[in-house]
Short mmCIF file of C-alpha atoms and ligand atoms in Angstrom, two decimals:
data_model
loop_
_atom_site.label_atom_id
_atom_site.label_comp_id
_atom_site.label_asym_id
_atom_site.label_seq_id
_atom_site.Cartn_x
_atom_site.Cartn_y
_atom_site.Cartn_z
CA UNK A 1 89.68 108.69 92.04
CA UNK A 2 91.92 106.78 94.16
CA UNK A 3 95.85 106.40 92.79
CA UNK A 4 98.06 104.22 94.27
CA UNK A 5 99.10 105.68 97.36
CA UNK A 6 95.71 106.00 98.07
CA UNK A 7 94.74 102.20 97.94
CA UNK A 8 98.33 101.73 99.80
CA UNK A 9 96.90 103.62 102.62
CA UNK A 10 93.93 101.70 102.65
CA UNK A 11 95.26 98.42 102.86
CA UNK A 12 97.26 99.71 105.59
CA UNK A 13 94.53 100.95 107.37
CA UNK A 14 92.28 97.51 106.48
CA UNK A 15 95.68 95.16 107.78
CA UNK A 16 94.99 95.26 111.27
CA UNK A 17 91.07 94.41 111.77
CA UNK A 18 91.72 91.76 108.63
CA UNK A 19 95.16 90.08 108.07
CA UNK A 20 94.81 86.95 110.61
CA UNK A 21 91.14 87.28 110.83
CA UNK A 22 88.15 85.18 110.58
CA UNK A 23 85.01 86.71 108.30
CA UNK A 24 82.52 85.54 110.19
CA UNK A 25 79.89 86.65 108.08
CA UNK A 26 80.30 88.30 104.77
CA UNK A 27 76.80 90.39 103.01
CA UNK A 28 76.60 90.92 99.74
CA UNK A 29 73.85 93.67 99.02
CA UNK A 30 73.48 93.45 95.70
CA UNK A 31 74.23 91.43 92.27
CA UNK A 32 76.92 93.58 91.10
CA UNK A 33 79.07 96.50 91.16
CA UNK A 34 80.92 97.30 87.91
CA UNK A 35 80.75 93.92 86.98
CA UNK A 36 78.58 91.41 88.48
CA UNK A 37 79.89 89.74 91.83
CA UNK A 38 81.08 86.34 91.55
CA UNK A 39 78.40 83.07 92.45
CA UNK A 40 77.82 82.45 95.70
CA UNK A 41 80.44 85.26 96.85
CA UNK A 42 79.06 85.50 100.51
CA UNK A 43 78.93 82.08 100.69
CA UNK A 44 82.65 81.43 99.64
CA UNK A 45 83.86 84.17 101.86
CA UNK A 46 81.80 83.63 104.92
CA UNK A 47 83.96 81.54 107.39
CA UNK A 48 87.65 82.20 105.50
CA UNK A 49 90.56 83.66 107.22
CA UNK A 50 92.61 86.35 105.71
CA UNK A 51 95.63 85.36 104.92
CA UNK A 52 97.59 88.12 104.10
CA UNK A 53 96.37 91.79 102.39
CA UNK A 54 98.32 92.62 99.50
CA UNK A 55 97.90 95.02 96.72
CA UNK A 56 98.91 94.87 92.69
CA UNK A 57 98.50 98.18 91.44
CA UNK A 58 95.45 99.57 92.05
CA UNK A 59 93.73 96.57 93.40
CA UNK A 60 93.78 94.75 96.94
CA UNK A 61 94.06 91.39 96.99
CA UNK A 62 93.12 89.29 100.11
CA UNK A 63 94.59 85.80 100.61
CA UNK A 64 91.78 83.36 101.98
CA UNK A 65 92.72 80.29 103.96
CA UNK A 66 90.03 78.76 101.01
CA UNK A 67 92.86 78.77 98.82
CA UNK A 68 91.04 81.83 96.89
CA UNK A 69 91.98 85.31 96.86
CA UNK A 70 89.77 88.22 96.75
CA UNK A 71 90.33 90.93 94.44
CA UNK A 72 89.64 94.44 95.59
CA UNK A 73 89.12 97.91 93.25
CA UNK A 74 87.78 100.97 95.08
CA UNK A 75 86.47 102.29 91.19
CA UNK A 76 85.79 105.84 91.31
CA UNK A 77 83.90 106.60 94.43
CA UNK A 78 84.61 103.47 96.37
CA UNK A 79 85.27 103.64 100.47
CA UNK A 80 86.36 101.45 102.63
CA UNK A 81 85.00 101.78 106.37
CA UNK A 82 86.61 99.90 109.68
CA UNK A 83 84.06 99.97 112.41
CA UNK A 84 84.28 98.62 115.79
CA UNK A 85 88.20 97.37 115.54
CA UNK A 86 88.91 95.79 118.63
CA UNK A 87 92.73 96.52 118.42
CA UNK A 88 92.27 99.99 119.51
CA UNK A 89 93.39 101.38 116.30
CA UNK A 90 90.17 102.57 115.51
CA UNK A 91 87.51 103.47 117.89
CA UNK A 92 84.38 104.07 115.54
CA UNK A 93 81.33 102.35 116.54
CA UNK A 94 79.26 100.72 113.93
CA UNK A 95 76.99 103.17 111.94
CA UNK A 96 73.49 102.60 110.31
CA UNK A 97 73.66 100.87 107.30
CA UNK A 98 74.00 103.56 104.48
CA UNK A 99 72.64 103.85 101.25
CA UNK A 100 75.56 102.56 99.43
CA UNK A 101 76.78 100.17 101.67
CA UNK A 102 77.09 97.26 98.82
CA UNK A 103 79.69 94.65 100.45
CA UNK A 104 79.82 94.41 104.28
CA UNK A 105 82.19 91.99 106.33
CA UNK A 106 81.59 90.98 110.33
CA UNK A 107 85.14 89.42 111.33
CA UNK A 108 85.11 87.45 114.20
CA UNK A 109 87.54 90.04 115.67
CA UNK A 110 84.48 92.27 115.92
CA UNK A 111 85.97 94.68 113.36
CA UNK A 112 82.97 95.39 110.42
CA UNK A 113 84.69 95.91 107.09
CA UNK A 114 82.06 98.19 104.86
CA UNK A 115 82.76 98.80 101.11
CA UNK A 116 80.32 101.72 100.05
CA UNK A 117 80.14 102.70 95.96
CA UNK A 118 77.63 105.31 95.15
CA UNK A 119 79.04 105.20 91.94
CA UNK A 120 79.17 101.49 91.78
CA UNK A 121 82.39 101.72 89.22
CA UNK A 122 84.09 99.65 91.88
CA UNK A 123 84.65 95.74 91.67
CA UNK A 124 85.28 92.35 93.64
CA UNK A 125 85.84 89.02 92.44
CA UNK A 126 87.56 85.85 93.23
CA UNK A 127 90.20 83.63 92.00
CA UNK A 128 92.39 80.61 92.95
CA UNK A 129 94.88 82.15 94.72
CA UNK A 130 96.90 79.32 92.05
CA UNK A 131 96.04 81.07 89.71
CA UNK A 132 95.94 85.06 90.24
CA UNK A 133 98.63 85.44 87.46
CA UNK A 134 95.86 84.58 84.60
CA UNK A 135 93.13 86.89 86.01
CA UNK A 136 92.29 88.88 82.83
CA UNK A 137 92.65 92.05 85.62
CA UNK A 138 95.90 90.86 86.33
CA UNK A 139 97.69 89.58 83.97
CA UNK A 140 97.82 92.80 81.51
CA UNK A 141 100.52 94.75 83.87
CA UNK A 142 103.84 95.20 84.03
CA UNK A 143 106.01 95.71 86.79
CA UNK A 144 104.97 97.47 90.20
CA UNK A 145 106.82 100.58 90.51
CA UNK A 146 108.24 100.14 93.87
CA UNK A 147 108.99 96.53 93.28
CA UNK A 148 112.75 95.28 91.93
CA UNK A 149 111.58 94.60 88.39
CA UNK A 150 111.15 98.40 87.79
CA UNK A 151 113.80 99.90 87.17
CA UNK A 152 116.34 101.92 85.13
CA UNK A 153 117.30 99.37 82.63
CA UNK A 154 113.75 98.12 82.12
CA UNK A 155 112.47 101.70 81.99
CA UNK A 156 114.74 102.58 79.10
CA UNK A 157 114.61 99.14 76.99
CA UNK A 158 110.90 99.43 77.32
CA UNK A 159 109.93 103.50 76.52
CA UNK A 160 113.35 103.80 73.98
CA UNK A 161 111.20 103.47 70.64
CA UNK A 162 108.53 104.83 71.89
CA UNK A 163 106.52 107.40 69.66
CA UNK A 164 104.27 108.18 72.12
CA UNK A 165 104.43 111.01 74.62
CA UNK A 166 106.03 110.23 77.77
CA UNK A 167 102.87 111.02 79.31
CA UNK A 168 101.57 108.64 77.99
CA UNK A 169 103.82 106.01 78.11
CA UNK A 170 104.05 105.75 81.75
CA UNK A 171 99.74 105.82 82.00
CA UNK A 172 100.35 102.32 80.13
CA UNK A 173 99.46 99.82 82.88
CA UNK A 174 101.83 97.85 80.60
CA UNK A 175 104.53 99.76 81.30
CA UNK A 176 104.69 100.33 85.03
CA UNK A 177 101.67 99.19 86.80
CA UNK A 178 99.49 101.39 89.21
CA UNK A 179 100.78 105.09 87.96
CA UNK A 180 97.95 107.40 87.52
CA UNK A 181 97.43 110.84 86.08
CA UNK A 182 98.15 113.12 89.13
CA UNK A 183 101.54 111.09 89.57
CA UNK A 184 102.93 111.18 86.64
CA UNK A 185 102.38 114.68 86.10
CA UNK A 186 104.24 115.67 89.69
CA UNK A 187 106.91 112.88 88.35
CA UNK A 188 107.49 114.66 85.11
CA UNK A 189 107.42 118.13 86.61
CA UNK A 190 110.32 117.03 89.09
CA UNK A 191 111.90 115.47 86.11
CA UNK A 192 111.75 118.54 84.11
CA UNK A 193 110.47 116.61 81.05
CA UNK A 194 107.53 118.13 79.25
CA UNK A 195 104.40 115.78 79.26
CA UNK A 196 103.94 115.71 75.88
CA UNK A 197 107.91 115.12 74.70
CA UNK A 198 107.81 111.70 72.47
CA UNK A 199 109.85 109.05 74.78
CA UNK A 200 111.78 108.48 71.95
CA UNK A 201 113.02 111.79 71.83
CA UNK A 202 114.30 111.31 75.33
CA UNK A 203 117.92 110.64 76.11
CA UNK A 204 118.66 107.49 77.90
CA UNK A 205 119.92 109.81 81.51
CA UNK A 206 116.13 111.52 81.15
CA UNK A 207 114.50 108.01 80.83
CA UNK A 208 116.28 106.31 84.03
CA UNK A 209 115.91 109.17 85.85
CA UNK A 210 112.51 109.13 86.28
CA UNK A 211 112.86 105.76 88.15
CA UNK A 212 113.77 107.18 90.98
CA UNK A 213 111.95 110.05 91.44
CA UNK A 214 108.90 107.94 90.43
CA UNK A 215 109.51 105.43 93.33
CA UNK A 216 110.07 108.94 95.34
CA UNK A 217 107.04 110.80 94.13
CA UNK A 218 104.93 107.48 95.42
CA UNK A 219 106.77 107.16 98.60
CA UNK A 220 105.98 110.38 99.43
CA UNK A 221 102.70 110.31 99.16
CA UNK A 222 102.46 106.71 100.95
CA UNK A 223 104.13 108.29 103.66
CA UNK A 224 101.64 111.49 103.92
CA UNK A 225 98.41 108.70 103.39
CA UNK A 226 100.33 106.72 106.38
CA UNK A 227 100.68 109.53 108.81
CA UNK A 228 96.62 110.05 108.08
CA UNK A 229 95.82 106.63 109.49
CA UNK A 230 98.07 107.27 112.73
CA UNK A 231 95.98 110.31 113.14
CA UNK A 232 93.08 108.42 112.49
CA UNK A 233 90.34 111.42 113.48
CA UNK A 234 87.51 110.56 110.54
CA UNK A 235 84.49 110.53 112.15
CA UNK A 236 83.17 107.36 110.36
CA UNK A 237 86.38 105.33 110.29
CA UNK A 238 86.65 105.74 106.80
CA UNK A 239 90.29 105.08 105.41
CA UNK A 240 92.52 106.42 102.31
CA UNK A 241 91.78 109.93 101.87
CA UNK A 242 94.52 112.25 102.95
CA UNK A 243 95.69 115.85 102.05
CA UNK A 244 98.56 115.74 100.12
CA UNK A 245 99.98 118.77 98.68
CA UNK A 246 100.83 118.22 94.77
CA UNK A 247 103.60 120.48 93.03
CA UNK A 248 101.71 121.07 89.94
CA UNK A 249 98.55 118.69 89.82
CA UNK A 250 95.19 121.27 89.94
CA UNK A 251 97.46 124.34 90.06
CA UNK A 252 97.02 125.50 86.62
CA UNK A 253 97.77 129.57 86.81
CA UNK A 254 99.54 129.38 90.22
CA UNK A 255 103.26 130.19 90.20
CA UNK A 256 105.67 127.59 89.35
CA UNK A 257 107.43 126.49 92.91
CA UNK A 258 110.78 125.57 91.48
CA UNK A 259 113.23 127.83 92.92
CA UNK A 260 115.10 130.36 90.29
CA UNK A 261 112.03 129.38 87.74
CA UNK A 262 109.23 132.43 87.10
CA UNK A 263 107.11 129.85 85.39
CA UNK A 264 103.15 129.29 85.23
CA UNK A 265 101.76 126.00 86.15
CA UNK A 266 99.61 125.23 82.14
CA UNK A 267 97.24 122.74 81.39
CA UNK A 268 97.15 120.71 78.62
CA UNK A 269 94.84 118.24 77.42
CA UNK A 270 96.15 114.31 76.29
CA UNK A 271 94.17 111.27 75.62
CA UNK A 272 91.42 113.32 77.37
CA UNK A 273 93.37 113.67 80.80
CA UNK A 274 94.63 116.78 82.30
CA UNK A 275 97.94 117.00 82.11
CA UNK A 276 99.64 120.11 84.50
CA UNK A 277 103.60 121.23 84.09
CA UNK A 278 105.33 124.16 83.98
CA UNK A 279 106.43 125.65 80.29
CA UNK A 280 109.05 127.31 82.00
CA UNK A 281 111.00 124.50 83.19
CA UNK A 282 109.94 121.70 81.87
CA UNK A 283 111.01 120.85 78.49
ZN1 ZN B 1 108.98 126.06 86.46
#
């Protein structure tokens, strides 16, 4: 499932064939994905320019010269695919349609933009750009947590009474916006704070010091999902999948990596998610 670096990486990658661009024709393959698309979707799209490409969270959002913006959300399975990008950046020719291929955008730039969902858990939709902030997607997060808003003062005032486990706490979109379960379990494990420690129970240095190394953990991992795009060598032009090399996420029995620490990555089950850390050193 694609976390946040992930979709970061694919808006990077999507940027150059869209931002500025003209969708000179936009197909819509089916009535729905997750949830059905909005009326007249190809219509509204065909003929916009993009704007800008932005993402909140986990979602992409695309500025249209319509004075709408569409909303983007890879789901589970969802891929994005840049054929035939005239900048250079990408030299794939178009393929066949495939069996999945639910949304599909010519741009005028001669770049084809092809969102494929086997699992069809992904979404789209459209709003008045006006309006974005009241999009029921939307307006349930809190802060992005590479933007200004998040940080340590906000962290502490906000997780402080919490009864929860820390874990937990920072899975709440509400919270911090965009952090998924493989993040905050290489956050925590750099942290040295046990996953399922109450936040509460937390002193206020433990708290604000997972702002940064959140904002690092992320970066990181943006950075690794950026170098993939430079050395763009998918054979189908497909964009956001990268190796990245996780500390402690799916390395349950493998030797803990902290130095001075003979610990052994455990996994632990919360709110039905994996959780991985290190008994050792993590506390
Ligand atoms: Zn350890």
């Amino acid at each position: 499932m694609p976390e946040l670096p992930e979709v970061e990486t694919v808006r990077r990658g999507l940027a150059p064939a869209m931002e500025g661009a003209v969708i000179a024709k936009a197909s819509v393959n089916r009535p729905d994905l997750r949830w059905p698309f909005p009326e007249r979707m190809a219509e509204r799209l065909t003929g916009a320019t993009v704007l800008q490409l932005r993402r909140r969270s986990k979602y992409i959002l695309a500025d249209l010269s319509t004075g709408e913006t569409l909303l983007i959300h890879l789901g589970m399975s969802g891929r994005m695919l840049v054929t035939g990008d005239p900048l250079g950046q990408f030299v794939h020719d178009h393929q066949p349609a495939q069996k999945h291929d639910h949304v599909v955008f010519d741009m005028e730039n001669g770049a084809r933009i092809t969102f494929n969902d086997p699992r069809r858990f992904g979404a789209m939709d459209l709003m008045e750009t006006a309006r974005q902030a009241e999009h029921p997607l939307l307006t349930v997060l809190g802060p992005e947590p590479l933007g200004n808003t998040f940080d340590e003062s906000y962290l502490y005032e906000r997780l402080k009474d919490r009864k929860t486990p820390i874990k937990s706490a920072l899975l709440d979109q509400k919270n911090v916006a965009g952090l998924g379960n493989i993040y905050v379990c290489e956050a925590l494990y750099r942290c040295r704070i046990h996953p399922a420690r109450k936040a509460a129970n937390l002193s206020k240095a433990r708290i604000t010091g997972l702002v940064p190394v959140i904002r690092d953990v992320l970066t990181d991992a943006i950075a690794a999902g950026g170098s993939s795009l430079k050395d763009f060598r998918q054979a189908d032009g497909e964009l956001g999948y990268f190796q990245y090399s996780f500390d402690v996420y799916g390395r349950e029995g493998d030797p803990c990596r902290r130095a001075g620490c003979d610990g052994t990555i455990a996994r632990i089950v919360q709110s039905g998610r994996s959780s991985f850390y290190c008994p050792q050193c993590q506390r």
